[in-house]
Short mmCIF file of C-alpha atoms in Angstrom, two decimals:
data_model
loop_
_atom_site.label_atom_id
_atom_site.label_comp_id
_atom_site.label_asym_id
_atom_site.label_seq_id
_atom_site.Cartn_x
_atom_site.Cartn_y
_atom_site.Cartn_z
CA MET A 1 22.66 7.31 16.07
CA ALA A 2 25.09 4.82 14.58
CA LYS A 3 22.18 3.37 12.63
CA LYS A 4 21.19 6.75 11.07
CA ARG A 5 24.83 7.55 9.94
CA CYS A 6 25.22 4.13 8.33
CA TYR A 7 21.62 4.75 6.67
CA LEU A 8 22.85 8.12 5.17
CA ALA A 9 26.18 6.56 4.08
CA ALA A 10 24.51 4.05 2.03
CA LEU A 11 22.32 6.45 0.28
CA ALA A 12 25.46 8.62 -0.47
CA GLY A 13 27.46 5.72 -1.57
CA TRP A 14 25.58 4.55 -4.57
CA ILE A 15 24.91 7.50 -6.45
CA ALA A 16 27.59 10.13 -7.25
CA ILE A 17 25.70 13.17 -6.83
CA PRO A 18 24.98 15.24 -3.66
CA LEU A 19 22.32 13.52 -1.15
CA PHE A 20 19.93 16.26 -1.12
CA ALA A 21 19.44 15.96 -4.81
CA ALA A 22 19.12 11.97 -4.45
CA GLU A 23 15.81 12.16 -2.31
CA ASN A 24 13.68 11.39 -5.14
CA LEU A 25 15.29 8.15 -7.04
CA ALA A 26 12.85 8.03 -9.91
CA PRO A 27 14.51 9.50 -13.11
CA GLN A 28 12.90 13.08 -13.91
CA GLU A 29 13.90 12.61 -17.69
CA LEU A 30 10.76 10.92 -19.07
CA ASN A 31 12.86 9.39 -22.03
CA ARG A 32 14.57 7.20 -19.44
CA TYR A 33 11.43 5.24 -19.18
CA GLY A 34 10.57 2.42 -21.11
CA ARG A 35 7.12 2.64 -23.16
CA SER A 36 4.84 0.38 -24.89
CA ASN A 37 1.82 1.90 -26.49
CA VAL A 38 2.43 4.94 -24.14
CA VAL A 39 3.42 8.82 -25.66
CA VAL A 40 4.84 11.53 -23.82
CA LYS A 41 2.51 14.55 -24.04
CA GLU A 42 2.81 17.77 -22.21
CA GLY A 43 5.10 16.34 -19.36
CA GLU A 44 2.77 13.35 -18.84
CA PHE A 45 2.45 9.62 -20.07
CA LEU A 46 -0.60 8.94 -22.31
CA TYR A 47 -1.59 5.52 -22.58
CA HIS A 48 -3.48 4.47 -25.43
CA ALA A 49 -5.25 1.42 -24.10
CA ALA A 50 -6.85 -1.21 -25.79
CA PRO A 51 -8.21 -4.80 -25.44
CA GLY A 52 -5.31 -7.14 -26.10
CA LYS A 53 -2.74 -4.13 -26.25
CA TRP A 54 0.48 -4.00 -23.83
CA SER A 55 0.20 -0.48 -22.34
CA CYS A 56 3.08 -0.02 -20.16
CA VAL A 57 5.75 2.45 -18.79
CA THR A 58 8.87 0.80 -17.22
CA TRP A 59 11.86 1.68 -15.27
CA LYS A 60 14.79 -0.28 -13.44
CA THR A 61 17.20 1.23 -11.00
CA PRO A 62 19.74 -0.26 -8.81
CA LEU A 63 18.79 0.10 -4.86
CA LYS A 64 20.46 -0.79 -1.69
CA LYS A 65 19.01 -2.84 0.75
CA GLY A 66 15.89 -1.13 2.68
CA TYR A 67 12.78 0.32 2.62
CA TYR A 68 11.33 2.61 -0.45
CA ARG A 69 8.35 4.54 -1.08
CA TYR A 70 6.78 4.70 -4.49
CA SER A 71 4.06 6.99 -5.75
CA LEU A 72 2.44 8.43 -9.12
CA GLU A 73 -0.54 10.53 -10.02
CA TYR A 74 -2.93 9.30 -12.62
CA ARG A 75 -6.43 10.20 -14.55
CA GLY A 76 -8.71 8.56 -17.13
CA VAL A 77 -11.00 9.53 -19.76
CA GLY A 78 -13.43 6.62 -20.94
CA ALA A 79 -11.95 4.31 -18.26
CA VAL A 80 -14.88 2.31 -16.92
CA PRO A 81 -14.18 0.00 -14.19
CA PRO A 82 -14.06 -2.79 -13.88
CA GLN A 83 -13.18 -2.67 -17.58
CA THR A 84 -9.91 -0.86 -17.04
CA VAL A 85 -7.35 -1.31 -14.47
CA LEU A 86 -4.26 0.70 -13.71
CA LYS A 87 -1.57 -1.36 -12.15
CA THR A 88 1.49 -0.38 -10.46
CA ALA A 89 4.30 -2.99 -9.40
CA VAL A 90 7.62 -2.93 -8.05
CA LYS A 91 9.60 -6.00 -8.36
CA PRO A 92 13.11 -6.42 -6.70
CA GLU A 93 15.15 -8.82 -9.08
CA VAL A 94 17.09 -10.03 -6.11
CA GLN A 95 17.68 -13.98 -5.91
CA PRO A 96 16.52 -16.01 -4.83
CA GLU A 97 13.49 -13.77 -4.47
CA GLN A 98 11.87 -12.05 -7.26
CA TYR A 99 8.65 -11.00 -5.99
CA ARG A 100 6.06 -8.02 -6.87
CA ARG A 101 4.62 -5.47 -4.67
CA GLY A 102 1.77 -3.30 -6.13
CA TRP A 103 -1.56 -2.06 -6.11
CA ASP A 104 -4.50 -2.04 -8.63
CA VAL A 105 -6.53 1.23 -9.45
CA ALA A 106 -10.02 0.37 -10.98
CA GLU A 107 -11.61 3.93 -10.25
CA PHE A 108 -11.04 6.85 -12.94
CA SER A 109 -11.95 10.41 -13.00
CA GLU A 110 -10.78 13.62 -14.87
CA ALA A 111 -9.46 14.56 -11.42
CA TRP A 112 -5.87 13.69 -10.50
CA LYS A 113 -5.34 11.09 -8.06
CA ARG A 114 -2.28 9.60 -6.17
CA VAL A 115 -1.26 5.87 -5.83
CA THR A 116 1.41 5.29 -3.20
CA GLY A 117 2.97 2.10 -1.62
CA VAL A 118 5.64 0.95 0.25
CA PHE A 119 8.16 -2.28 -0.83
CA TYR A 120 11.21 -3.65 0.59
CA MET A 121 14.64 -4.30 -1.15
CA PRO A 122 16.03 -7.74 0.68
CA ALA A 123 19.43 -7.25 -0.60
CA ASP A 124 21.25 -4.67 -2.81
CA GLY A 125 20.37 -5.23 -6.34
CA THR A 126 18.32 -3.94 -9.09
CA ALA A 127 14.52 -2.97 -9.03
CA ARG A 128 11.81 -2.69 -11.53
CA MET A 129 8.94 -0.34 -11.41
CA ASP A 130 6.08 -1.06 -14.02
CA ALA A 131 2.81 1.20 -14.38
CA TYR A 132 0.50 -0.76 -16.93
CA VAL A 133 -3.22 -0.72 -17.93
CA GLU A 134 -5.36 -3.53 -18.69
CA CYS A 135 -8.63 -3.02 -20.31
CA LYS A 136 -11.65 -4.65 -22.00
CA ALA A 137 -12.64 -1.18 -23.97
CA PRO A 138 -10.53 1.41 -25.51
CA ALA A 139 -9.56 4.15 -22.62
CA SER A 140 -6.98 7.00 -22.22
CA VAL A 141 -5.16 6.95 -19.02
CA MET A 142 -2.58 9.74 -17.85
CA VAL A 143 0.17 9.35 -15.47
CA ARG A 144 2.65 11.83 -14.05
CA ASN A 145 4.83 12.58 -11.25
CA ILE A 146 6.29 9.22 -10.75
CA LYS A 147 8.53 8.94 -7.84
CA LEU A 148 10.55 6.84 -5.55
CA PHE A 149 11.89 7.81 -2.11
CA PRO A 150 13.81 5.89 0.83
CA LEU A 151 11.74 5.44 3.48
CA ALA A 152 12.66 7.73 6.45
CA GLU A 153 13.62 5.91 9.68
CA LYS A 154 10.61 7.75 11.38
CA GLU A 155 8.08 6.21 8.90
CA GLN A 156 9.86 2.79 8.88
CA ALA A 157 9.19 2.84 12.99
CA SER A 158 5.63 4.27 13.03
CA VAL A 159 3.17 4.13 9.77
CA LYS A 160 -0.51 4.76 9.26
CA VAL A 161 -2.83 3.64 6.52
CA GLU A 162 -3.38 6.89 4.97
CA THR A 163 -7.07 8.06 4.06
CA SER A 164 -7.52 11.42 1.98
CA PRO A 165 -9.82 12.39 -0.94
CA ASP A 166 -6.93 13.03 -3.37
CA LEU A 167 -5.39 9.40 -2.54
CA VAL A 168 -6.40 6.03 -3.89
CA LEU A 169 -8.48 4.13 -1.23
CA GLN A 170 -5.67 2.08 0.84
CA TRP A 171 -7.93 -0.68 1.31
CA LYS A 172 -9.48 -3.57 -0.46
CA LEU A 173 -11.77 -6.52 -0.19
CA LEU A 174 -10.02 -9.61 0.64
CA TRP A 175 -9.18 -11.93 -2.44
CA ARG A 176 -12.39 -14.45 -1.40
CA PHE A 177 -14.55 -11.27 -1.36
CA ARG A 178 -13.75 -9.45 -4.26
CA ASN A 179 -16.48 -10.94 -6.72
CA SER A 180 -19.17 -10.02 -4.05
CA ALA A 181 -21.41 -6.62 -4.31
CA SER A 182 -19.83 -5.26 -0.93
CA LEU A 183 -18.80 -1.75 -0.96
CA LEU A 184 -15.77 0.13 0.15
CA GLU A 185 -15.96 4.16 0.17
CA LEU A 186 -14.13 6.98 1.76
CA ILE A 187 -16.42 9.03 4.13
CA PRO A 188 -15.89 11.82 6.48
CA ALA A 189 -15.51 10.93 10.08
CA GLU A 190 -17.00 14.17 11.71
CA ASP A 191 -17.90 12.07 14.63
CA HIS A 192 -14.31 11.00 15.52
CA ILE A 193 -12.32 12.70 18.05
CA GLU A 194 -9.74 13.87 15.61
CA GLY A 195 -11.98 14.26 12.53
CA GLY A 196 -10.41 13.39 9.10
CA TYR A 197 -11.67 10.42 7.19
CA ALA A 198 -12.80 6.75 7.54
CA VAL A 199 -13.05 3.88 5.17
CA LYS A 200 -17.02 2.11 5.26
CA LEU A 201 -17.48 -1.53 4.55
CA THR A 202 -21.11 -2.02 3.37
CA PRO A 203 -20.87 -5.80 3.19
CA GLU A 204 -23.25 -7.60 0.27
CA LYS A 205 -26.17 -8.89 2.34
CA GLY A 206 -25.51 -12.44 3.55
CA VAL A 207 -21.60 -11.91 3.17
CA ARG A 208 -19.24 -11.25 5.99
CA ALA A 209 -16.68 -9.22 3.64
CA GLY A 210 -13.35 -8.58 5.08
CA VAL A 211 -10.50 -5.97 4.01
CA GLU A 212 -6.97 -5.79 3.81
CA SER A 213 -4.47 -2.48 3.75
CA VAL A 214 -1.75 -1.70 1.45
CA CYS A 215 1.66 -3.11 2.80
CA LEU A 216 3.31 -1.49 5.72
CA PRO A 217 6.91 -1.86 6.65
CA ALA A 218 7.77 -4.43 9.42
CA GLU A 219 11.35 -5.43 9.82
CA GLY A 220 12.18 -9.06 10.91
CA ASN A 221 12.60 -9.91 14.91
CA ARG A 222 10.93 -6.87 16.14
CA ASN A 223 8.21 -6.10 18.79
CA TYR A 224 5.24 -4.19 17.21
CA ARG A 225 1.85 -2.51 18.30
CA ALA A 226 -0.92 -2.74 15.81
CA SER A 227 -3.76 -0.36 16.40
CA VAL A 228 -7.01 0.60 14.76
CA TRP A 229 -10.34 2.74 15.39
CA LEU A 230 -13.30 0.89 14.52
CA LYS A 231 -17.26 1.35 14.73
CA ALA A 232 -20.12 -0.61 13.47
CA ASP A 233 -23.83 -0.16 13.42
CA ARG A 234 -24.18 -2.81 16.20
CA GLU A 235 -22.28 -4.65 18.61
CA LEU A 236 -20.00 -6.81 16.23
CA PRO A 237 -17.18 -9.40 16.76
CA VAL A 238 -13.97 -8.30 14.43
CA ILE A 239 -10.90 -10.44 13.76
CA PHE A 240 -8.17 -7.72 13.61
CA THR A 241 -4.89 -9.26 11.95
CA ALA A 242 -1.50 -8.43 10.90
CA ASP A 243 -0.65 -10.69 8.03
CA GLY A 244 2.99 -11.16 6.88
CA TRP A 245 4.89 -13.18 4.15
CA VAL A 246 7.97 -15.58 4.64
CA SER A 247 9.22 -16.47 1.25
CA GLY A 248 8.57 -20.38 0.49
CA GLU A 249 6.61 -20.85 3.62
CA LYS A 250 2.91 -19.99 4.52
CA HIS A 251 1.80 -16.75 5.77
CA PHE A 252 2.19 -15.87 9.34
CA TYR A 253 -0.46 -14.32 11.19
CA ARG A 254 -1.00 -12.42 14.41
CA PHE A 255 -4.46 -11.49 15.47
CA ARG A 256 -6.83 -10.13 18.21
CA LYS A 257 -10.63 -10.75 18.30
CA VAL A 258 -12.46 -7.62 19.43
CA LEU A 259 -15.98 -6.84 20.17
CA VAL A 260 -16.85 -3.46 18.21
CA THR A 261 -19.53 -1.16 19.26
CA PRO A 262 -21.52 1.82 17.41
CA GLU A 263 -19.36 4.17 19.19
CA TRP A 264 -15.55 4.71 17.74
CA GLN A 265 -13.04 2.75 19.93
CA ARG A 266 -9.11 2.03 19.45
CA TYR A 267 -8.19 -1.51 19.49
CA THR A 268 -4.57 -2.71 20.10
CA PHE A 269 -2.44 -5.79 20.51
CA GLU A 270 1.33 -6.68 20.14
CA PHE A 271 3.12 -9.19 18.30
CA LYS A 272 6.72 -10.00 17.43
CA THR A 273 7.83 -10.37 13.68
CA PRO A 274 9.66 -13.94 12.98
CA GLU A 275 13.52 -13.97 12.98
CA LEU A 276 13.64 -15.53 9.32
CA ALA A 277 16.36 -14.27 6.76
CA ARG A 278 13.77 -14.43 4.03
CA PHE A 279 11.09 -12.43 5.78
CA ARG A 280 9.85 -9.98 3.19
CA GLY A 281 9.79 -7.01 5.46
CA VAL A 282 6.21 -5.91 5.19
CA LEU A 283 2.51 -6.59 6.76
CA ARG A 284 -0.75 -5.94 5.48
CA ILE A 285 -3.65 -5.05 8.21
CA GLN A 286 -6.75 -7.22 7.80
CA ILE A 287 -10.24 -6.56 9.32
CA THR A 288 -12.66 -9.38 9.18
CA PRO A 289 -16.19 -9.10 10.68
CA ALA A 290 -17.12 -12.46 12.41
CA GLY A 291 -20.76 -11.50 12.73
CA ASP A 292 -23.39 -9.89 10.55
CA CYS A 293 -23.54 -6.01 10.16
CA ASN A 294 -24.94 -3.24 7.79
CA TRP A 295 -21.86 -1.50 7.90
CA LEU A 296 -18.35 -1.24 9.40
CA GLN A 297 -16.02 1.68 9.80
CA ILE A 298 -12.23 1.93 9.78
CA LYS A 299 -9.91 4.54 10.66
CA ASP A 300 -6.19 5.22 11.50
CA ALA A 301 -5.06 1.52 11.30
CA ALA A 302 -1.34 1.55 12.18
CA LEU A 303 1.89 -0.20 13.15
CA LYS A 304 4.36 1.00 15.44
CA MET A 305 7.62 -0.49 16.58
CA GLU A 306 7.86 -0.85 20.28
CA ASN A 307 11.08 0.15 22.48
CA VAL A 308 12.18 2.86 19.87
CA LYS A 309 12.76 6.02 21.39
#
């Protein structure tokens, strides 16, 4: 209870307006964003993207130490992947660490989709938020509803990788497989006990492509349980990994090797995050087949802090 009071006091202390009005920390006045080759039209940012042009929307804000969630909505016209990429990035400008966290989007349509992610402020300071477009051919990209919220304590203690049709896929191929022809797609999980959606990995023939999730919050020196539902077209050994960062040092990995079957099964393992002052406060879930398969489905990957009531 004391922790919760401190959390609310910290939010109320840095901004001189009532707390209920400070839930969304992103500015609502569009003229408060810096813009390059971007115009405001009907309450939206319109990017006139062209090769060699810097097209970006930027915003800086003071933030307290802690976890935050950012989101925005986007759509594109004439934007063809991989020729056009929308990149979101949040950079805590806090010494000695100035690191970026973000997510790249290379799928566009005229329907609006959401991008969302989590980042950690290692100390009080200023954060910079960018949404920029890189392209190899002219394209129009629209962005709206940029938001930034303090992450609720409940979500800090238990968070799941989201899957929904209006949300950008929260998984991507591991970097060493991104030039392969392996395919990731969102599909209905009608045969799962809870329904909903799953992510289907179809590896390029002869390639055992692995995937990683968006960043998830994970405090230092805490016990966590990682979980995921998996199934494949055949019995398949899979490496289920929690991957974290420590500034100035190598990644740390905690993993379990599991045997996946053609039926949905939930797999779990427990681990402890490092007690290091410069732990970056976030983890990714990685799923890497250790055998050949035609497809692998992934659902409801999650992190839960243990011993929390």
